């Protein structure tokens, strides 16, 4: 009897406000057999978020019990530092089991700490880092989302400055400037990895998909990332 295929695990990370959720929602709408891992978090819901849809919102004690019960494939304290407690975020193991049973792939929207843990624990996981075109644009998007107070926005901009320094630990980089183009490229990355693993000969259209994805490979896009990093490094603290 043939073994079920292991799911491809896609990791997507980005500084908050880069447009990752927008891109992920579009990806899930358009690509079949791709499940989204709904993370657990101790942060309160934002705006129109619903429990069980964007996140499972749980009290800190419940999250800590889940850690003790080894229910997480990875977890991290995000936006915490010496002065601020931060919030827990975690990926439950059961999403990977369910994807495997259903013959689906799995998408994780997690931070750089979680991405590093998954890369170690899940062989062959594909990682994608979404960047804003520059710091000013990120600030604009954070403000116009109108879901955070000023202190939170400043904390997220500070976190972004640190997070983007990790861009070179990812397989693919997506600079989210024009939404439609970014969305098309993200789909191409996901589909091209499926095509690669299928081992089948590619049609001309499939080859175009792989070519589009390859343009976003770290080695091929590094030069476009450097000015973005500079816009964060030179900004006032
Ligand atoms: P994240 O999930 O990375 O925190 P969101 O998806 O919530 O970010 O996007 C932040 C804001 O930026 C939202 O108001 C969204 O509509 C907007 N946005 C996302 N992508 C683009 C884009 N390419 N161009 C302009 N605005 C965008
Ligand atoms: P937000 O509060 O804006 O939804 O997310 C904040 C950060 O937490 C984002 O970088 C997001 O990717 C990350 N995040 C969401 N879920 C998880 C998770 O399960 N694990 C980890 N490590 N990070 C997560």
PDB file of C-alpha atoms and ligand atoms in Angstrom:
ATOM      1  CA  UNK A   1       0.000   0.000   0.000  1.00  0.00           C
ATOM      2  CA  UNK A   2       1.407   3.430  -0.869  1.00  0.00           C
ATOM      3  CA  UNK A   3       2.197   5.755   2.031  1.00  0.00           C
ATOM      4  CA  UNK A   4       0.332   9.082   2.156  1.00  0.00           C
ATOM      5  CA  UNK A   5       2.566  11.979   0.994  1.00  0.00           C
ATOM      6  CA  UNK A   6       4.003  14.112   3.775  1.00  0.00           C
ATOM      7  CA  UNK A   7       2.458  17.588   3.734  1.00  0.00           C
ATOM      8  CA  UNK A   8       4.606  20.439   2.475  1.00  0.00           C
ATOM      9  CA  UNK A   9       4.849  22.909   5.341  1.00  0.00           C
ATOM     10  CA  UNK A  10       5.010  26.532   4.205  1.00  0.00           C
ATOM     11  CA  UNK A  11       6.132  29.121   6.738  1.00  0.00           C
ATOM     12  CA  UNK A  12       5.300  32.757   6.135  1.00  0.00           C
ATOM     13  CA  UNK A  13       6.762  35.507   8.320  1.00  0.00           C
ATOM     14  CA  UNK A  14       6.711  39.274   8.088  1.00  0.00           C
ATOM     15  CA  UNK A  15       6.955  42.357  10.232  1.00  0.00           C
ATOM     16  CA  UNK A  16       3.457  43.173  11.471  1.00  0.00           C
ATOM     17  CA  UNK A  17       1.657  45.446   8.976  1.00  0.00           C
ATOM     18  CA  UNK A  18       3.525  44.201   5.870  1.00  0.00           C
ATOM     19  CA  UNK A  19       0.330  42.776   4.398  1.00  0.00           C
ATOM     20  CA  UNK A  20       0.903  39.142   5.259  1.00  0.00           C
ATOM     21  CA  UNK A  21      -2.672  38.395   6.396  1.00  0.00           C
ATOM     22  CA  UNK A  22      -4.057  40.022   3.256  1.00  0.00           C
ATOM     23  CA  UNK A  23      -1.769  37.859   1.101  1.00  0.00           C
ATOM     24  CA  UNK A  24      -2.463  34.710   3.098  1.00  0.00           C
ATOM     25  CA  UNK A  25      -6.236  35.128   2.827  1.00  0.00           C
ATOM     26  CA  UNK A  26      -5.979  35.487  -0.930  1.00  0.00           C
ATOM     27  CA  UNK A  27      -3.637  32.483  -1.164  1.00  0.00           C
ATOM     28  CA  UNK A  28      -6.001  30.246   0.806  1.00  0.00           C
ATOM     29  CA  UNK A  29      -8.910  31.343  -1.374  1.00  0.00           C
ATOM     30  CA  UNK A  30      -7.084  30.477  -4.596  1.00  0.00           C
ATOM     31  CA  UNK A  31      -4.927  27.427  -3.848  1.00  0.00           C
ATOM     32  CA  UNK A  32      -6.692  24.099  -3.190  1.00  0.00           C
ATOM     33  CA  UNK A  33      -5.542  21.540  -0.582  1.00  0.00           C
ATOM     34  CA  UNK A  34      -3.770  24.129   1.516  1.00  0.00           C
ATOM     35  CA  UNK A  35      -4.754  24.261   5.202  1.00  0.00           C
ATOM     36  CA  UNK A  36      -4.053  27.168   7.503  1.00  0.00           C
ATOM     37  CA  UNK A  37      -2.705  26.439  10.952  1.00  0.00           C
ATOM     38  CA  UNK A  38      -4.795  28.574  13.304  1.00  0.00           C
ATOM     39  CA  UNK A  39      -2.343  29.542  16.006  1.00  0.00           C
ATOM     40  CA  UNK A  40      -3.052  29.839  19.703  1.00  0.00           C
ATOM     41  CA  UNK A  41      -2.312  33.188  21.301  1.00  0.00           C
ATOM     42  CA  UNK A  42      -2.678  34.981  24.612  1.00  0.00           C
ATOM     43  CA  UNK A  43      -3.133  38.388  22.954  1.00  0.00           C
ATOM     44  CA  UNK A  44      -6.653  39.834  22.893  1.00  0.00           C
ATOM     45  CA  UNK A  45      -8.658  39.826  19.620  1.00  0.00           C
ATOM     46  CA  UNK A  46      -8.211  42.886  17.355  1.00  0.00           C
ATOM     47  CA  UNK A  47     -10.947  44.601  15.377  1.00  0.00           C
ATOM     48  CA  UNK A  48     -13.276  42.036  13.830  1.00  0.00           C
ATOM     49  CA  UNK A  49     -11.159  38.984  14.701  1.00  0.00           C
ATOM     50  CA  UNK A  50     -13.107  35.945  15.869  1.00  0.00           C
ATOM     51  CA  UNK A  51     -12.029  33.162  18.182  1.00  0.00           C
ATOM     52  CA  UNK A  52     -11.200  30.036  16.149  1.00  0.00           C
ATOM     53  CA  UNK A  53     -10.935  31.936  12.860  1.00  0.00           C
ATOM     54  CA  UNK A  54      -7.740  34.059  12.839  1.00  0.00           C
ATOM     55  CA  UNK A  55      -6.510  32.620  16.158  1.00  0.00           C
ATOM     56  CA  UNK A  56      -7.562  30.544  19.115  1.00  0.00           C
ATOM     57  CA  UNK A  57      -7.523  33.207  21.816  1.00  0.00           C
ATOM     58  CA  UNK A  58      -6.725  31.619  25.184  1.00  0.00           C
ATOM     59  CA  UNK A  59      -5.774  32.833  28.667  1.00  0.00           C
ATOM     60  CA  UNK A  60      -2.089  32.679  29.621  1.00  0.00           C
ATOM     61  CA  UNK A  61      -2.703  29.819  32.120  1.00  0.00           C
ATOM     62  CA  UNK A  62      -4.313  27.677  29.410  1.00  0.00           C
ATOM     63  CA  UNK A  63      -1.428  28.374  27.013  1.00  0.00           C
ATOM     64  CA  UNK A  64       1.121  27.436  29.676  1.00  0.00           C
ATOM     65  CA  UNK A  65      -0.759  24.188  30.360  1.00  0.00           C
ATOM     66  CA  UNK A  66      -0.614  23.385  26.613  1.00  0.00           C
ATOM     67  CA  UNK A  67       3.162  23.934  26.706  1.00  0.00           C
ATOM     68  CA  UNK A  68       3.453  21.504  29.607  1.00  0.00           C
ATOM     69  CA  UNK A  69       1.304  18.962  27.725  1.00  0.00           C
ATOM     70  CA  UNK A  70       3.657  19.257  24.708  1.00  0.00           C
ATOM     71  CA  UNK A  71       0.808  20.257  22.413  1.00  0.00           C
ATOM     72  CA  UNK A  72       2.887  22.751  20.414  1.00  0.00           C
ATOM     73  CA  UNK A  73       5.102  22.096  17.415  1.00  0.00           C
ATOM     74  CA  UNK A  74       6.628  25.486  18.226  1.00  0.00           C
ATOM     75  CA  UNK A  75       5.777  28.460  20.368  1.00  0.00           C
ATOM     76  CA  UNK A  76       7.278  31.858  21.091  1.00  0.00           C
ATOM     77  CA  UNK A  77       6.868  34.945  23.191  1.00  0.00           C
ATOM     78  CA  UNK A  78       6.342  37.673  20.591  1.00  0.00           C
ATOM     79  CA  UNK A  79       6.935  41.398  21.187  1.00  0.00           C
ATOM     80  CA  UNK A  80       8.299  40.671  24.646  1.00  0.00           C
ATOM     81  CA  UNK A  81      11.552  42.069  26.023  1.00  0.00           C
ATOM     82  CA  UNK A  82      13.118  42.828  29.412  1.00  0.00           C
ATOM     83  CA  UNK A  83      10.431  45.455  30.118  1.00  0.00           C
ATOM     84  CA  UNK A  84       7.371  44.108  28.345  1.00  0.00           C
ATOM     85  CA  UNK A  85       5.859  40.698  28.992  1.00  0.00           C
ATOM     86  CA  UNK A  86       4.751  40.141  25.376  1.00  0.00           C
ATOM     87  CA  UNK A  87       2.240  37.531  24.271  1.00  0.00           C
ATOM     88  CA  UNK A  88       2.549  33.842  23.625  1.00  0.00           C
ATOM     89  CA  UNK A  89       1.852  32.498  20.152  1.00  0.00           C
ATOM     90  CA  UNK A  90       2.033  28.814  19.220  1.00  0.00           C
ATOM     91  CA  UNK A  91       1.383  26.246  16.480  1.00  0.00           C
ATOM     92  CA  UNK A  92      -0.540  23.194  17.687  1.00  0.00           C
ATOM     93  CA  UNK A  93       0.851  19.810  16.558  1.00  0.00           C
ATOM     94  CA  UNK A  94      -2.632  18.621  15.635  1.00  0.00           C
ATOM     95  CA  UNK A  95      -2.798  20.838  12.518  1.00  0.00           C
ATOM     96  CA  UNK A  96       0.119  18.973  10.965  1.00  0.00           C
ATOM     97  CA  UNK A  97      -1.450  15.590  11.795  1.00  0.00           C
ATOM     98  CA  UNK A  98      -4.788  16.654  10.292  1.00  0.00           C
ATOM     99  CA  UNK A  99      -3.173  17.988   7.103  1.00  0.00           C
ATOM    100  CA  UNK A 100      -1.352  14.674   6.651  1.00  0.00           C
ATOM    101  CA  UNK A 101      -4.544  12.654   7.139  1.00  0.00           C
ATOM    102  CA  UNK A 102      -6.366  14.821   4.573  1.00  0.00           C
ATOM    103  CA  UNK A 103      -3.493  14.819   2.032  1.00  0.00           C
ATOM    104  CA  UNK A 104      -3.224  18.609   2.287  1.00  0.00           C
ATOM    105  CA  UNK A 105      -0.286  20.975   2.683  1.00  0.00           C
ATOM    106  CA  UNK A 106      -0.054  23.314   5.652  1.00  0.00           C
ATOM    107  CA  UNK A 107       0.585  27.042   5.893  1.00  0.00           C
ATOM    108  CA  UNK A 108       1.996  28.547   9.096  1.00  0.00           C
ATOM    109  CA  UNK A 109       1.876  32.297   9.686  1.00  0.00           C
ATOM    110  CA  UNK A 110       4.521  32.612  12.406  1.00  0.00           C
ATOM    111  CA  UNK A 111       7.324  34.897  13.559  1.00  0.00           C
ATOM    112  CA  UNK A 112      11.068  34.480  12.999  1.00  0.00           C
ATOM    113  CA  UNK A 113      11.591  32.561  16.260  1.00  0.00           C
ATOM    114  CA  UNK A 114       8.871  30.071  15.329  1.00  0.00           C
ATOM    115  CA  UNK A 115      10.203  29.784  11.774  1.00  0.00           C
ATOM    116  CA  UNK A 116      13.635  28.791  13.089  1.00  0.00           C
ATOM    117  CA  UNK A 117      12.075  26.108  15.314  1.00  0.00           C
ATOM    118  CA  UNK A 118       9.994  24.677  12.442  1.00  0.00           C
ATOM    119  CA  UNK A 119      12.991  24.629  10.082  1.00  0.00           C
ATOM    120  CA  UNK A 120      14.778  22.410  12.620  1.00  0.00           C
ATOM    121  CA  UNK A 121      11.820  20.156  13.372  1.00  0.00           C
ATOM    122  CA  UNK A 122      10.139  19.763   9.980  1.00  0.00           C
ATOM    123  CA  UNK A 123      12.552  18.675   7.246  1.00  0.00           C
ATOM    124  CA  UNK A 124      11.854  20.306   3.904  1.00  0.00           C
ATOM    125  CA  UNK A 125       9.700  23.128   5.294  1.00  0.00           C
ATOM    126  CA  UNK A 126       9.648  26.088   2.887  1.00  0.00           C
ATOM    127  CA  UNK A 127      10.014  29.549   4.372  1.00  0.00           C
ATOM    128  CA  UNK A 128       8.856  32.848   2.897  1.00  0.00           C
ATOM    129  CA  UNK A 129       9.563  36.304   4.312  1.00  0.00           C
ATOM    130  CA  UNK A 130       7.286  39.189   3.350  1.00  0.00           C
ATOM    131  CA  UNK A 131       8.823  42.660   3.411  1.00  0.00           C
ATOM    132  CA  UNK A 132       7.203  46.073   3.021  1.00  0.00           C
ATOM    133  CA  UNK A 133       8.727  48.257   0.259  1.00  0.00           C
ATOM    134  CA  UNK A 134      10.283  50.486   2.974  1.00  0.00           C
ATOM    135  CA  UNK A 135       9.829  51.644   6.577  1.00  0.00           C
ATOM    136  CA  UNK A 136       7.576  54.584   5.730  1.00  0.00           C
ATOM    137  CA  UNK A 137       5.137  52.341   3.919  1.00  0.00           C
ATOM    138  CA  UNK A 138       5.072  49.927   6.850  1.00  0.00           C
ATOM    139  CA  UNK A 139       4.302  52.770   9.261  1.00  0.00           C
ATOM    140  CA  UNK A 140       1.535  54.020   6.963  1.00  0.00           C
ATOM    141  CA  UNK A 141      -0.032  50.557   6.730  1.00  0.00           C
ATOM    142  CA  UNK A 142       0.129  50.072  10.508  1.00  0.00           C
ATOM    143  CA  UNK A 143      -1.546  53.447  11.108  1.00  0.00           C
ATOM    144  CA  UNK A 144      -4.239  52.987   8.492  1.00  0.00           C
ATOM    145  CA  UNK A 145      -5.172  49.578   9.808  1.00  0.00           C
ATOM    146  CA  UNK A 146      -6.406  51.581  12.821  1.00  0.00           C
ATOM    147  CA  UNK A 147      -6.412  48.559  15.082  1.00  0.00           C
ATOM    148  CA  UNK A 148      -3.527  49.506  17.346  1.00  0.00           C
ATOM    149  CA  UNK A 149      -2.786  52.372  19.719  1.00  0.00           C
ATOM    150  CA  UNK A 150       0.299  54.576  19.255  1.00  0.00           C
ATOM    151  CA  UNK A 151       2.424  52.676  21.778  1.00  0.00           C
ATOM    152  CA  UNK A 152       1.696  49.360  20.055  1.00  0.00           C
ATOM    153  CA  UNK A 153       2.512  50.844  16.643  1.00  0.00           C
ATOM    154  CA  UNK A 154       5.888  52.092  17.924  1.00  0.00           C
ATOM    155  CA  UNK A 155       6.583  48.703  19.507  1.00  0.00           C
ATOM    156  CA  UNK A 156       5.767  46.966  16.212  1.00  0.00           C
ATOM    157  CA  UNK A 157       8.030  49.323  14.233  1.00  0.00           C
ATOM    158  CA  UNK A 158      10.860  48.594  16.661  1.00  0.00           C
ATOM    159  CA  UNK A 159      10.194  44.868  16.366  1.00  0.00           C
ATOM    160  CA  UNK A 160      10.165  45.190  12.546  1.00  0.00           C
ATOM    161  CA  UNK A 161      13.617  46.742  12.569  1.00  0.00           C
ATOM    162  CA  UNK A 162      14.930  43.681  14.432  1.00  0.00           C
ATOM    163  CA  UNK A 163      12.883  41.061  12.565  1.00  0.00           C
ATOM    164  CA  UNK A 164      13.874  42.080   9.055  1.00  0.00           C
ATOM    165  CA  UNK A 165      17.539  41.474   9.891  1.00  0.00           C
ATOM    166  CA  UNK A 166      16.605  37.776   9.772  1.00  0.00           C
ATOM    167  CA  UNK A 167      15.472  37.888   6.144  1.00  0.00           C
ATOM    168  CA  UNK A 168      18.426  35.799   4.967  1.00  0.00           C
ATOM    169  CA  UNK A 169      17.306  32.761   6.977  1.00  0.00           C
ATOM    170  CA  UNK A 170      14.356  32.349   4.589  1.00  0.00           C
ATOM    171  CA  UNK A 171      14.136  30.497   1.271  1.00  0.00           C
ATOM    172  CA  UNK A 172      12.024  33.119  -0.502  1.00  0.00           C
ATOM    173  CA  UNK A 173      11.554  36.890  -0.115  1.00  0.00           C
ATOM    174  CA  UNK A 174       8.391  38.644  -1.207  1.00  0.00           C
ATOM    175  CA  UNK A 175       8.442  42.448  -1.332  1.00  0.00           C
ATOM    176  CA  UNK A 176       4.791  43.407  -0.948  1.00  0.00           C
ATOM    177  CA  UNK A 177       4.537  46.546  -3.037  1.00  0.00           C
ATOM    178  CA  UNK A 178       1.711  46.007  -5.549  1.00  0.00           C
ATOM    179  CA  UNK A 179      -0.760  43.653  -3.946  1.00  0.00           C
ATOM    180  CA  UNK A 180      -1.857  41.849  -7.110  1.00  0.00           C
ATOM    181  CA  UNK A 181       1.726  41.081  -8.157  1.00  0.00           C
ATOM    182  CA  UNK A 182       2.680  39.913  -4.668  1.00  0.00           C
ATOM    183  CA  UNK A 183      -0.340  37.658  -4.522  1.00  0.00           C
ATOM    184  CA  UNK A 184       0.534  36.096  -7.873  1.00  0.00           C
ATOM    185  CA  UNK A 185       4.134  35.545  -6.774  1.00  0.00           C
ATOM    186  CA  UNK A 186       3.089  33.940  -3.503  1.00  0.00           C
ATOM    187  CA  UNK A 187       0.852  31.497  -5.365  1.00  0.00           C
ATOM    188  CA  UNK A 188       3.742  30.745  -7.741  1.00  0.00           C
ATOM    189  CA  UNK A 189       6.044  29.916  -4.811  1.00  0.00           C
ATOM    190  CA  UNK A 190       3.537  27.491  -3.313  1.00  0.00           C
ATOM    191  CA  UNK A 191       2.680  25.829  -6.632  1.00  0.00           C
ATOM    192  CA  UNK A 192       6.291  25.593  -7.785  1.00  0.00           C
ATOM    193  CA  UNK A 193       7.269  23.645  -4.667  1.00  0.00           C
ATOM    194  CA  UNK A 194       4.429  21.217  -5.325  1.00  0.00           C
ATOM    195  CA  UNK A 195       5.537  20.863  -8.956  1.00  0.00           C
ATOM    196  CA  UNK A 196       9.130  20.275  -7.918  1.00  0.00           C
ATOM    197  CA  UNK A 197       8.123  17.499  -5.533  1.00  0.00           C
ATOM    198  CA  UNK A 198       5.832  15.853  -8.070  1.00  0.00           C
ATOM    199  CA  UNK A 199       8.938  15.134 -10.175  1.00  0.00           C
ATOM    200  CA  UNK A 200       6.846  15.351 -13.367  1.00  0.00           C
ATOM    201  CA  UNK A 201       7.896  17.087 -16.578  1.00  0.00           C
ATOM    202  CA  UNK A 202       6.640  20.680 -16.647  1.00  0.00           C
ATOM    203  CA  UNK A 203       4.268  22.205 -19.184  1.00  0.00           C
ATOM    204  CA  UNK A 204       5.275  25.669 -20.527  1.00  0.00           C
ATOM    205  CA  UNK A 205       2.778  27.291 -18.158  1.00  0.00           C
ATOM    206  CA  UNK A 206       4.131  25.358 -15.178  1.00  0.00           C
ATOM    207  CA  UNK A 207       7.641  26.359 -16.183  1.00  0.00           C
ATOM    208  CA  UNK A 208       6.546  30.026 -16.100  1.00  0.00           C
ATOM    209  CA  UNK A 209       5.207  29.472 -12.586  1.00  0.00           C
ATOM    210  CA  UNK A 210       8.538  28.005 -11.456  1.00  0.00           C
ATOM    211  CA  UNK A 211      10.440  30.878 -13.110  1.00  0.00           C
ATOM    212  CA  UNK A 212       8.286  33.470 -11.333  1.00  0.00           C
ATOM    213  CA  UNK A 213       8.856  31.729  -7.989  1.00  0.00           C
ATOM    214  CA  UNK A 214      12.602  31.499  -8.607  1.00  0.00           C
ATOM    215  CA  UNK A 215      12.824  35.279  -8.966  1.00  0.00           C
ATOM    216  CA  UNK A 216      11.939  35.457  -5.272  1.00  0.00           C
ATOM    217  CA  UNK A 217      14.606  33.045  -4.081  1.00  0.00           C
ATOM    218  CA  UNK A 218      16.899  34.666  -1.561  1.00  0.00           C
ATOM    219  CA  UNK A 219      19.948  34.605  -3.835  1.00  0.00           C
ATOM    220  CA  UNK A 220      18.026  36.233  -6.694  1.00  0.00           C
ATOM    221  CA  UNK A 221      16.439  39.069  -4.741  1.00  0.00           C
ATOM    222  CA  UNK A 222      19.070  40.056  -2.191  1.00  0.00           C
ATOM    223  CA  UNK A 223      20.017  43.263  -4.046  1.00  0.00           C
ATOM    224  CA  UNK A 224      16.426  44.538  -3.822  1.00  0.00           C
ATOM    225  CA  UNK A 225      16.308  43.858  -0.089  1.00  0.00           C
ATOM    226  CA  UNK A 226      19.338  45.930   0.887  1.00  0.00           C
ATOM    227  CA  UNK A 227      17.708  49.387   0.348  1.00  0.00           C
ATOM    228  CA  UNK A 228      14.707  48.223   2.396  1.00  0.00           C
ATOM    229  CA  UNK A 229      16.990  47.259   5.286  1.00  0.00           C
ATOM    230  CA  UNK A 230      18.705  50.639   4.974  1.00  0.00           C
ATOM    231  CA  UNK A 231      15.365  52.480   5.297  1.00  0.00           C
ATOM    232  CA  UNK A 232      14.881  50.794   8.685  1.00  0.00           C
ATOM    233  CA  UNK A 233      18.445  51.197   9.913  1.00  0.00           C
ATOM    234  CA  UNK A 234      18.600  54.934   9.206  1.00  0.00           C
ATOM    235  CA  UNK A 235      15.176  55.734  10.720  1.00  0.00           C
ATOM    236  CA  UNK A 236      15.159  57.576  14.088  1.00  0.00           C
ATOM    237  CA  UNK A 237      14.763  55.150  17.038  1.00  0.00           C
TER     238      UNK A 237
HETATM  239  P1  LIG B   1      -0.060  41.910   8.515  1.00  0.00           P
HETATM  240  O1  LIG B   1      -0.907  40.683   8.458  1.00  0.00           O
HETATM  241  O2  LIG B   1       1.274  41.714   7.875  1.00  0.00           O
HETATM  242  O3  LIG B   1       0.049  42.513   9.875  1.00  0.00           O
HETATM  243  P2  LIG B   1      -2.253  43.204   7.003  1.00  0.00           P
HETATM  244  O4  LIG B   1      -2.548  42.158   5.976  1.00  0.00           O
HETATM  245  O5  LIG B   1      -3.208  43.392   8.124  1.00  0.00           O
HETATM  246  O6  LIG B   1      -0.757  43.042   7.586  1.00  0.00           O
HETATM  247  O7  LIG B   1      -2.028  44.574   6.202  1.00  0.00           O
HETATM  248  C1  LIG B   1      -1.789  45.794   6.861  1.00  0.00           C
HETATM  249  C2  LIG B   1      -2.542  46.898   6.111  1.00  0.00           C
HETATM  250  O8  LIG B   1      -1.921  47.136   4.840  1.00  0.00           O
HETATM  251  C3  LIG B   1      -3.990  46.522   5.819  1.00  0.00           C
HETATM  252  O9  LIG B   1      -4.779  47.688   5.988  1.00  0.00           O
HETATM  253  C4  LIG B   1      -3.962  46.060   4.361  1.00  0.00           C
HETATM  254  O10 LIG B   1      -5.195  46.288   3.717  1.00  0.00           O
HETATM  255  C5  LIG B   1      -2.859  46.945   3.777  1.00  0.00           C
HETATM  256  N1  LIG B   1      -2.106  46.315   2.660  1.00  0.00           N
HETATM  257  C6  LIG B   1      -1.681  45.049   2.569  1.00  0.00           C
HETATM  258  N2  LIG B   1      -0.970  44.851   1.419  1.00  0.00           N
HETATM  259  C7  LIG B   1      -0.956  46.029   0.780  1.00  0.00           C
HETATM  260  C8  LIG B   1      -0.376  46.487  -0.462  1.00  0.00           C
HETATM  261  N3  LIG B   1       0.340  45.682  -1.261  1.00  0.00           N
HETATM  262  N4  LIG B   1      -0.559  47.775  -0.807  1.00  0.00           N
HETATM  263  C9  LIG B   1      -1.259  48.622   0.012  1.00  0.00           C
HETATM  264  N5  LIG B   1      -1.834  48.257   1.189  1.00  0.00           N
HETATM  265  C10 LIG B   1      -1.684  46.981   1.575  1.00  0.00           C
HETATM  266  P1  LIG B   2      -0.351  39.544  15.201  1.00  0.00           P
HETATM  267  O1  LIG B   2      -0.536  39.820  16.660  1.00  0.00           O
HETATM  268  O2  LIG B   2      -0.057  40.806  14.399  1.00  0.00           O
HETATM  269  O3  LIG B   2      -1.475  38.731  14.603  1.00  0.00           O
HETATM  270  O4  LIG B   2       0.926  38.615  15.059  1.00  0.00           O
HETATM  271  C1  LIG B   2       2.098  38.993  15.653  1.00  0.00           C
HETATM  272  C2  LIG B   2       3.218  38.060  15.246  1.00  0.00           C
HETATM  273  O5  LIG B   2       3.020  36.743  15.807  1.00  0.00           O
HETATM  274  C3  LIG B   2       3.327  37.851  13.734  1.00  0.00           C
HETATM  275  O6  LIG B   2       4.706  37.961  13.394  1.00  0.00           O
HETATM  276  C4  LIG B   2       2.843  36.454  13.537  1.00  0.00           C
HETATM  277  O7  LIG B   2       3.429  35.821  12.406  1.00  0.00           O
HETATM  278  C5  LIG B   2       3.309  35.785  14.816  1.00  0.00           C
HETATM  279  N1  LIG B   2       2.606  34.533  15.072  1.00  0.00           N
HETATM  280  C6  LIG B   2       1.299  34.241  14.865  1.00  0.00           C
HETATM  281  N2  LIG B   2       1.045  32.982  15.209  1.00  0.00           N
HETATM  282  C7  LIG B   2       2.216  32.446  15.636  1.00  0.00           C
HETATM  283  C8  LIG B   2       2.605  31.154  16.116  1.00  0.00           C
HETATM  284  O8  LIG B   2       1.816  30.229  16.230  1.00  0.00           O
HETATM  285  N3  LIG B   2       3.882  31.003  16.470  1.00  0.00           N
HETATM  286  C9  LIG B   2       4.819  31.995  16.379  1.00  0.00           C
HETATM  287  N4  LIG B   2       6.067  31.724  16.716  1.00  0.00           N
HETATM  288  N5  LIG B   2       4.488  33.221  15.933  1.00  0.00           N
HETATM  289  C10 LIG B   2       3.207  33.441  15.562  1.00  0.00           C
END
